[in-house]
PDB file of C-alpha atoms in Angstrom:
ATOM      1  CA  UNK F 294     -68.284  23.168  85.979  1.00 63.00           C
ATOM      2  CA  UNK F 295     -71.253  25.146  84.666  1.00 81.00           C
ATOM      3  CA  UNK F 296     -73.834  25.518  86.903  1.00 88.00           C
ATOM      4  CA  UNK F 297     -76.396  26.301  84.308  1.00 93.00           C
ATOM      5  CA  UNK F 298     -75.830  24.679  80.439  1.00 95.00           C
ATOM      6  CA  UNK F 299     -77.797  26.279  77.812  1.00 96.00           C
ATOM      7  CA  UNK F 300     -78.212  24.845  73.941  1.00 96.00           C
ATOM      8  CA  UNK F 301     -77.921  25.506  71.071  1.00 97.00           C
ATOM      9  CA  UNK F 302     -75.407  28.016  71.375  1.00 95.00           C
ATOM     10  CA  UNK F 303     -76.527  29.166  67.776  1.00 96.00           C
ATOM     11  CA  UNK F 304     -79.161  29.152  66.136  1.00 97.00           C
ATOM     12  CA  UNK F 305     -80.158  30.144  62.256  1.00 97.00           C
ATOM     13  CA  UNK F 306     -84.136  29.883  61.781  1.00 97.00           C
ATOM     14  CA  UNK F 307     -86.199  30.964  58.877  1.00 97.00           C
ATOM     15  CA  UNK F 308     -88.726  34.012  59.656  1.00 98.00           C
ATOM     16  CA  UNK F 309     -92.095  31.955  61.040  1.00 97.00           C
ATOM     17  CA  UNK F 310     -90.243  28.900  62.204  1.00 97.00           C
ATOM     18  CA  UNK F 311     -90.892  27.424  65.824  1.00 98.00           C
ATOM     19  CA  UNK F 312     -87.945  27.681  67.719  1.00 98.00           C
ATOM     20  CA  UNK F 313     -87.208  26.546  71.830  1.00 98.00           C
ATOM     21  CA  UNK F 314     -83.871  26.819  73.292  1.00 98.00           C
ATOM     22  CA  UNK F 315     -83.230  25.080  76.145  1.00 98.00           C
ATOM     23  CA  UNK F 316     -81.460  25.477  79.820  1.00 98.00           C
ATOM     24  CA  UNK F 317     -80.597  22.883  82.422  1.00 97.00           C
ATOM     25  CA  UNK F 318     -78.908  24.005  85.509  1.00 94.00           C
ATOM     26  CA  UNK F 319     -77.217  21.925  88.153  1.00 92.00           C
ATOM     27  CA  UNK F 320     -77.878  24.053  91.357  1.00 86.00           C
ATOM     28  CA  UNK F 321     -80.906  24.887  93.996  1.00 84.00           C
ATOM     29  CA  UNK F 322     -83.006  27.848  92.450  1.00 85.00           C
ATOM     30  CA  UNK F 323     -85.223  30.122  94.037  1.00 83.00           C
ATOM     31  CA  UNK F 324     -86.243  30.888  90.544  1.00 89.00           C
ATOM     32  CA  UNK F 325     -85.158  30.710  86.551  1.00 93.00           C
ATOM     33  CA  UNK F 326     -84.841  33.827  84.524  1.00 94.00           C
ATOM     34  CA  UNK F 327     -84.341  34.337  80.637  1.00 96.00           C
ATOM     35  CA  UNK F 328     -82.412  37.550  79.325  1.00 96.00           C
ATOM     36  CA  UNK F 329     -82.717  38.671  76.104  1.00 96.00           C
ATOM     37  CA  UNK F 330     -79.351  41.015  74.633  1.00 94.00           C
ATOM     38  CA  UNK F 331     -79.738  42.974  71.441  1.00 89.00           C
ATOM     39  CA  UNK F 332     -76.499  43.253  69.497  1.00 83.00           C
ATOM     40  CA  UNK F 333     -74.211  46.195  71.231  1.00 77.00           C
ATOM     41  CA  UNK F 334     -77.269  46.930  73.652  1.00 75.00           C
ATOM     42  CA  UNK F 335     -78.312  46.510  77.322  1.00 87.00           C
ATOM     43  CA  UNK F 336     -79.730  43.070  78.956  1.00 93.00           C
ATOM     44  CA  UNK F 337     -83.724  43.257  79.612  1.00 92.00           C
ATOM     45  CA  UNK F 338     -85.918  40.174  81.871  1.00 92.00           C
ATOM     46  CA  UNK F 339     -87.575  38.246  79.359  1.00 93.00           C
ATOM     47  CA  UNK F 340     -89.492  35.981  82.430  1.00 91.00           C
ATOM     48  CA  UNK F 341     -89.120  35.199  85.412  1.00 91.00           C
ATOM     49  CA  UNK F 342     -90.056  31.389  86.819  1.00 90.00           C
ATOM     50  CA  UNK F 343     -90.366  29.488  89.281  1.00 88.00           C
ATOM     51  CA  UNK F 344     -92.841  26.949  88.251  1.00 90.00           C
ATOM     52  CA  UNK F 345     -95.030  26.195  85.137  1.00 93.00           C
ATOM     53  CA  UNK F 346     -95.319  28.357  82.373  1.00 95.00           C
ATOM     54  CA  UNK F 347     -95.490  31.751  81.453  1.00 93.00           C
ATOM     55  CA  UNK F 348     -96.167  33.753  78.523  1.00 95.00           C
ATOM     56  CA  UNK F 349     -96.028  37.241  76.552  1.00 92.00           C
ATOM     57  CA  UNK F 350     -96.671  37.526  73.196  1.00 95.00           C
ATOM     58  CA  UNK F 351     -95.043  35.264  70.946  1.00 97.00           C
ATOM     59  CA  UNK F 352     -92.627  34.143  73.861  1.00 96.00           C
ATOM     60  CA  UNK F 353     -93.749  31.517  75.919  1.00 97.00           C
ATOM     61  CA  UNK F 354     -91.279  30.083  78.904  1.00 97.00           C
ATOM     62  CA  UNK F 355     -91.339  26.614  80.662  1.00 97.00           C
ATOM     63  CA  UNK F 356     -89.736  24.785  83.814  1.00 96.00           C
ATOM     64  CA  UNK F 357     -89.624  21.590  85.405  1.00 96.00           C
ATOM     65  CA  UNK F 358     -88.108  21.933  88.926  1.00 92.00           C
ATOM     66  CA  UNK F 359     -87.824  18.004  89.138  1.00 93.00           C
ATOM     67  CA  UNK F 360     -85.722  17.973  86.091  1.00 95.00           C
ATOM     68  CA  UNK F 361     -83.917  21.225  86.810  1.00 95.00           C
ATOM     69  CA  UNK F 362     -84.952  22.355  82.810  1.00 96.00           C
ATOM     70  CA  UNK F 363     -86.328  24.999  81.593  1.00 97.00           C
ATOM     71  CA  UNK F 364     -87.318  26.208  77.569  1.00 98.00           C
ATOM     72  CA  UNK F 365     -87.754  29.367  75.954  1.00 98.00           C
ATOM     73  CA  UNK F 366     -89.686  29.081  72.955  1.00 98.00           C
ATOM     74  CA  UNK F 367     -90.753  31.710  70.302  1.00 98.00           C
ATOM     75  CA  UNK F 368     -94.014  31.287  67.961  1.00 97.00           C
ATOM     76  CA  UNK F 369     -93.944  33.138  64.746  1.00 96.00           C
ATOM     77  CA  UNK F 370     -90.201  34.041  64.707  1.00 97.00           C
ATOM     78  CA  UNK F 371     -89.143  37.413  63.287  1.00 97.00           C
ATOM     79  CA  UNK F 372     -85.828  38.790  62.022  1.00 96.00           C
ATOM     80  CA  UNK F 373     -86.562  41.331  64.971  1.00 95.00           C
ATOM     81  CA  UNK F 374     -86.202  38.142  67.617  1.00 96.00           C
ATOM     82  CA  UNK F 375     -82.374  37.877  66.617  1.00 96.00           C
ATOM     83  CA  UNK F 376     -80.822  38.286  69.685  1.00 96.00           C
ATOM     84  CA  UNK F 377     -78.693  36.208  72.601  1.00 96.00           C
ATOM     85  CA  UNK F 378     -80.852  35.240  74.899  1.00 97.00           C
ATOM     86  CA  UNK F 379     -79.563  33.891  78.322  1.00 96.00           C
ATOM     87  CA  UNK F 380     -80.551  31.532  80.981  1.00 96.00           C
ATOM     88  CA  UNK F 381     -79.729  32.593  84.792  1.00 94.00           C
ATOM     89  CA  UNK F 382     -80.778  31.160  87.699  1.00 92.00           C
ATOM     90  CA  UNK F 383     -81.050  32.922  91.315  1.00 85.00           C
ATOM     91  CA  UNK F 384     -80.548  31.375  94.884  1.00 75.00           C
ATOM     92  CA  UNK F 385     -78.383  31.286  97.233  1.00 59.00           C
ATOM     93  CA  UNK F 386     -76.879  33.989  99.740  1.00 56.00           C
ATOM     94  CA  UNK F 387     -76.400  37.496  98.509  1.00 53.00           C
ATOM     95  CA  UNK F 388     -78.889  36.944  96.015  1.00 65.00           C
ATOM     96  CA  UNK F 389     -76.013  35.128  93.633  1.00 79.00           C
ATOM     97  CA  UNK F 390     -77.180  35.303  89.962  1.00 88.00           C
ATOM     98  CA  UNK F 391     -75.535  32.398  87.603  1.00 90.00           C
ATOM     99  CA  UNK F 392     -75.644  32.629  83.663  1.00 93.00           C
ATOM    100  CA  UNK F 393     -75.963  30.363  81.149  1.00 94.00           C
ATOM    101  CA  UNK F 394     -73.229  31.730  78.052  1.00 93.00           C
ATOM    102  CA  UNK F 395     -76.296  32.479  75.382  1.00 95.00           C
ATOM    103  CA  UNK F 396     -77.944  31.085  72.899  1.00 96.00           C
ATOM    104  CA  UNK F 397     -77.606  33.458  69.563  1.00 95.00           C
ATOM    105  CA  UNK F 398     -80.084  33.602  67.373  1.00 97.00           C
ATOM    106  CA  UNK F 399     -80.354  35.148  63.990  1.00 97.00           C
ATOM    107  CA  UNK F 400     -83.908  35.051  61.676  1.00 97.00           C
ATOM    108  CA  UNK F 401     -83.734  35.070  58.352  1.00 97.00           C
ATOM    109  CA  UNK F 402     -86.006  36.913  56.471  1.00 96.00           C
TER     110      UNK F 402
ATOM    111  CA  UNK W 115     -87.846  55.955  86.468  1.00 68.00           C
ATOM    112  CA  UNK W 116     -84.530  55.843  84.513  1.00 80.00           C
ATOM    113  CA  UNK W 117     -83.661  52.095  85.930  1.00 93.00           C
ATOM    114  CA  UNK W 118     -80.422  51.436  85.812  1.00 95.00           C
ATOM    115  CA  UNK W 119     -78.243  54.048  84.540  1.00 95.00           C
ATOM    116  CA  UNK W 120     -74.371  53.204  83.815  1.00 96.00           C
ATOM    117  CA  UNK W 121     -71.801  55.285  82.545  1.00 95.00           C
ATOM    118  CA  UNK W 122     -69.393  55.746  80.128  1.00 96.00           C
ATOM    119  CA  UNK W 123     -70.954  53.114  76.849  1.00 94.00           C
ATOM    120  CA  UNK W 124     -67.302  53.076  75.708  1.00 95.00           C
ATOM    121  CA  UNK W 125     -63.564  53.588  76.823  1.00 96.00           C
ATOM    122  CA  UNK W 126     -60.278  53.381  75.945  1.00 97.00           C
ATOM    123  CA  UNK W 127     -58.002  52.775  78.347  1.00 96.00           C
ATOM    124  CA  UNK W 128     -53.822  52.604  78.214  1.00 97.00           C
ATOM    125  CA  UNK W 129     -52.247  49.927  80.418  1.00 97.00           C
ATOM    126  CA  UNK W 130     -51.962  51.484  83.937  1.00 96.00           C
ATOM    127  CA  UNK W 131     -54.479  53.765  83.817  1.00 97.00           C
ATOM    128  CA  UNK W 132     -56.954  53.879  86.247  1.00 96.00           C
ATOM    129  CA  UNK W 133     -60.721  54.753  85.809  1.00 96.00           C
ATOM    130  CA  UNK W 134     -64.148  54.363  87.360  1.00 97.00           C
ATOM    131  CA  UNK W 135     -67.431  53.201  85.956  1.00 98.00           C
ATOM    132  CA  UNK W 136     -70.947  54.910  87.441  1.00 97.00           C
ATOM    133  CA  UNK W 137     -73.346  52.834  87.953  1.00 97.00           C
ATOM    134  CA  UNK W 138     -76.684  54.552  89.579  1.00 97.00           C
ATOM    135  CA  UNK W 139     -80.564  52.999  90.493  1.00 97.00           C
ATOM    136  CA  UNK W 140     -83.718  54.982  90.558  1.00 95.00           C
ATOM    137  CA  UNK W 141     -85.445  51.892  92.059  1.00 94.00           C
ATOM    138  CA  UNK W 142     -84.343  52.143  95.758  1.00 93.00           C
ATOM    139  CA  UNK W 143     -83.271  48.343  95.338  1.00 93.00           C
ATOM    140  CA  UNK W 144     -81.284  47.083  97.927  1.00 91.00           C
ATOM    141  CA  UNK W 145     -79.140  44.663  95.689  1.00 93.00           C
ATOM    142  CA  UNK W 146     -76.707  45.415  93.145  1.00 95.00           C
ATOM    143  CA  UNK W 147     -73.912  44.050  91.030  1.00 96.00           C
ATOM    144  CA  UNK W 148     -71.236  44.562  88.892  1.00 97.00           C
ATOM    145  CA  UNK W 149     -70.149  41.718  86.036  1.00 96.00           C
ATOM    146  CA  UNK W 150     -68.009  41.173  83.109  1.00 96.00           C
ATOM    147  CA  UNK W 151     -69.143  39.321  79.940  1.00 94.00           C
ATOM    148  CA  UNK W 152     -66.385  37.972  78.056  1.00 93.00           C
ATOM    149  CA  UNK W 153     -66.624  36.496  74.623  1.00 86.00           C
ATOM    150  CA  UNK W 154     -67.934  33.172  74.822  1.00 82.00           C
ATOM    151  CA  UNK W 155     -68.754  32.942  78.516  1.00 85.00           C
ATOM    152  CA  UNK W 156     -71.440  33.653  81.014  1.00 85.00           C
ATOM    153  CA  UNK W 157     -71.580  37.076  82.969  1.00 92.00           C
ATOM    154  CA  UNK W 158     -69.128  36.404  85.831  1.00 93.00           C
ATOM    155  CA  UNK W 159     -69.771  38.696  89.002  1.00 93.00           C
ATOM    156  CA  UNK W 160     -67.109  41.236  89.868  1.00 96.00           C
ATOM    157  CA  UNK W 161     -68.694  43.071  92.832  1.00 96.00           C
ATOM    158  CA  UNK W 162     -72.024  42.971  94.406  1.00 94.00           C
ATOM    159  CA  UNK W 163     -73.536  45.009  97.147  1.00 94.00           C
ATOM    160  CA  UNK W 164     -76.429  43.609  99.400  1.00 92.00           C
ATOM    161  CA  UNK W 165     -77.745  47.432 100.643  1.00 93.00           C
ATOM    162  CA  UNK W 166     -75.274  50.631 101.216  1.00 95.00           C
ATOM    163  CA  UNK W 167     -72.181  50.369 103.658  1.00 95.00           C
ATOM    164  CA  UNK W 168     -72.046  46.653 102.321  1.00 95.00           C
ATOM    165  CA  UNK W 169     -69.811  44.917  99.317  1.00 96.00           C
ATOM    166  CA  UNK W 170     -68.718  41.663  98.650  1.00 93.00           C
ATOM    167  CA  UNK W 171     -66.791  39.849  96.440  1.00 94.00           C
ATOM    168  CA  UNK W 172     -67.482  37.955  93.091  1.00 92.00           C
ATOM    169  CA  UNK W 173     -66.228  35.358  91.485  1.00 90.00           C
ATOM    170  CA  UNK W 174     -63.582  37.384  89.438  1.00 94.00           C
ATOM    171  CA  UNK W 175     -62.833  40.370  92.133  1.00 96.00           C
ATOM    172  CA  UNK W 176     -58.825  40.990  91.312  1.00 96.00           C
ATOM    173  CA  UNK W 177     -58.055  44.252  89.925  1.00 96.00           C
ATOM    174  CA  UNK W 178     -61.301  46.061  90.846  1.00 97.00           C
ATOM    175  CA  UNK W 179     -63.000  47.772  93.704  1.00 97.00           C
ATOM    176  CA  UNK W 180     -65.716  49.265  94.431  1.00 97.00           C
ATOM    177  CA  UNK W 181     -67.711  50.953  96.888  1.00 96.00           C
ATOM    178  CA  UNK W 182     -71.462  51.554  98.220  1.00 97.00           C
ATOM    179  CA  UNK W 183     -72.169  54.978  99.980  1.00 97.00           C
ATOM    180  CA  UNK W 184     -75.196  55.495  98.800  1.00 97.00           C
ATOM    181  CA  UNK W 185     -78.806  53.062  97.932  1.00 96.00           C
ATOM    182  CA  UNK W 186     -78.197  54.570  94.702  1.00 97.00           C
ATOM    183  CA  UNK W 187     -74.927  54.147  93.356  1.00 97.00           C
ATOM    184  CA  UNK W 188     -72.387  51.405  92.990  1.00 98.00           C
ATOM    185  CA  UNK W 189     -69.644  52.652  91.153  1.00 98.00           C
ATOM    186  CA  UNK W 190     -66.719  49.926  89.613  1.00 98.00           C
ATOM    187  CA  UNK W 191     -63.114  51.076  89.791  1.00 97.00           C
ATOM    188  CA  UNK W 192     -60.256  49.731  87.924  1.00 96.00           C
ATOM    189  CA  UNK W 193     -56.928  50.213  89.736  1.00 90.00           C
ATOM    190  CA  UNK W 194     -53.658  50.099  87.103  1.00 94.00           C
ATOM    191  CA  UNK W 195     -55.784  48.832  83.844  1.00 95.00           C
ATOM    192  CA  UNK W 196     -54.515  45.209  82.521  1.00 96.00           C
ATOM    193  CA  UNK W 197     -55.222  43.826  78.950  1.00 96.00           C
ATOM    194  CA  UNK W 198     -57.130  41.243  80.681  1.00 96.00           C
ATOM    195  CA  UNK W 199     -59.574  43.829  81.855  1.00 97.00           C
ATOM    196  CA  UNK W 200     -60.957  44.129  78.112  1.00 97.00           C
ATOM    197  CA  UNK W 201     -64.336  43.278  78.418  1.00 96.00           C
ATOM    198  CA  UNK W 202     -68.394  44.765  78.678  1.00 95.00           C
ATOM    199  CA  UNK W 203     -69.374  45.269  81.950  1.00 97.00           C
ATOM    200  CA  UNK W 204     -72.851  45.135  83.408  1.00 96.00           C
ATOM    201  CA  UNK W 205     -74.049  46.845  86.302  1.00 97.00           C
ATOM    202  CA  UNK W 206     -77.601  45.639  87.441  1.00 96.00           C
ATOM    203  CA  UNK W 207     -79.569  45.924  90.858  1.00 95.00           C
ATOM    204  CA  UNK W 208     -82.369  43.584  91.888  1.00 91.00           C
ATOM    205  CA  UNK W 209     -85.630  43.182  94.129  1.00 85.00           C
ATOM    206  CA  UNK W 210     -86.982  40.235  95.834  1.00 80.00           C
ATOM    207  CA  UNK W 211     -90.209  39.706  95.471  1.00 77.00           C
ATOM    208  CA  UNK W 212     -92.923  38.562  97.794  1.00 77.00           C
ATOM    209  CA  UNK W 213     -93.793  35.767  96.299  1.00 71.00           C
ATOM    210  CA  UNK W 214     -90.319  34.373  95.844  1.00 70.00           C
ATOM    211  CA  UNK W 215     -87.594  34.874  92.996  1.00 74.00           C
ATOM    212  CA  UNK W 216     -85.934  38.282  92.398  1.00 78.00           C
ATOM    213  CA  UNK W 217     -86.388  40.479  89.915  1.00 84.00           C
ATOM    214  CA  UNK W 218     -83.494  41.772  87.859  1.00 89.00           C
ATOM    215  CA  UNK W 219     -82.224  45.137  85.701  1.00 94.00           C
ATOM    216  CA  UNK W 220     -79.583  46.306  84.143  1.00 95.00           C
ATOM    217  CA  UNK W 221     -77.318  49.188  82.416  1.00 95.00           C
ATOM    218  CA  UNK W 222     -76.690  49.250  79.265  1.00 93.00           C
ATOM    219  CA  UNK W 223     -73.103  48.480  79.646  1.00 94.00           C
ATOM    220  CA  UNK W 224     -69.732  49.422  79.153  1.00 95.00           C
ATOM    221  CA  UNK W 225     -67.343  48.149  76.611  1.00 95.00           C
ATOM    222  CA  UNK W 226     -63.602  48.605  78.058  1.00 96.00           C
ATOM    223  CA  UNK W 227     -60.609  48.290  76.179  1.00 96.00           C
ATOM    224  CA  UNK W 228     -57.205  48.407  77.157  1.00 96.00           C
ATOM    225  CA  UNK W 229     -54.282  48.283  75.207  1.00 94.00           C
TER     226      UNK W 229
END
């Protein structure tokens, strides 16, 4: 049991093209967080949420508590947006982190 | 501030070898974790540490410890190196934040293998 489910897990888009990935997760939060992991690099905070919407720059991030869903979407897409990007969810004791197992996405020129 | 600063990017380790990975804040955060990412799968939590003097276990604990002394550092040590250890590790620390929610960092990570 995965307590948060993210889709697609891939994901090919042409340079310009809309694209949203989406996260559900199954467990209380005290907020929804999206990761972004370059090939062979670190992990950096996209967003943090815990209601409504937030944006930066192209990126733009959504939740619904009710539904327990959240979507990460990118305007304009750029070969430089290829990446994993990850769902995780915080709550609990001990300030427990769980992940979502990416969503890899590669632009095309 | 340098964040979160792990150490080595790479190793090579022989079955039964032992080694430790640094892992060190700048941020004076009280929280901080160690996890593995595996091919496929979400990061699973090793080790985390809820201020210095205190660890707990993860999900996936066996064949590690580790140990708090400091705010700073949080280093991961691998006791008698399996194949099943092969894996990138993540060390990260996080903040709550007034308002709610946490905020989270990490290292750059390590990618162990050992054959």
């Amino acid at each position: 049991k995965n307590e948060v489910e993210q889709s697609p897990q891939n994901l090919t888009a042409q340079e310009g093209e809309f694209i949203t990935i989406n996260c559900s997760y199954s467990v209380g939060i005290s907020a929804l967080h999206w990761l972004q992991q370059h090939p062979g690099g670190g992990i950096v905070s996209l967003f943090m949420l815990s209601s409504g919407k937030k944006k930066h720059g192209r990126l733009i991030a959504t939740i619904n508590i009710q539904e327990k869903h959240s979507s990460l979407h990118i305007t304009a897409s750029h070969p430089r947006d290829s990446a994993v990007y990850i769902c995780a969810v915080s709550g609990g004791t001990g300030n427990q982190f769980y992940f979502g197992t990416g969503t890899s996405l590669t632009v095309i020129p | 501030n340098a964040g979160v600063t792990q150490t080595p990017k790479f190793r090579i380790l022989k079955i039964g070898q032992s080694m430790t990975l640094q892992c060190a804040q700048d941020m004076n955060h009280n929280y901080m974790y160690w996890y593995r990412q595996d091919p496929g799968m979400g990061l699973k939590l090793i080790y985390y540490s809820v201020g210095a003097g205190i660890t707990d276990k993860g999900e996936v604990p066996n064949g590690y410890n580790v140990s708090r002394s400091t705010t700073e550092d949080f280093p991961l040590r691998l006791e008698l190196a399996a194949p099943s250890q092969t894996s990138v590790y993540f060390c990260a620390s996080s903040f709550r934040l007034t308002g709610g929610g946490e905020k989270l960092f990490f290292g750059s990570g390590t990618q162990l293998s050992v054959l």
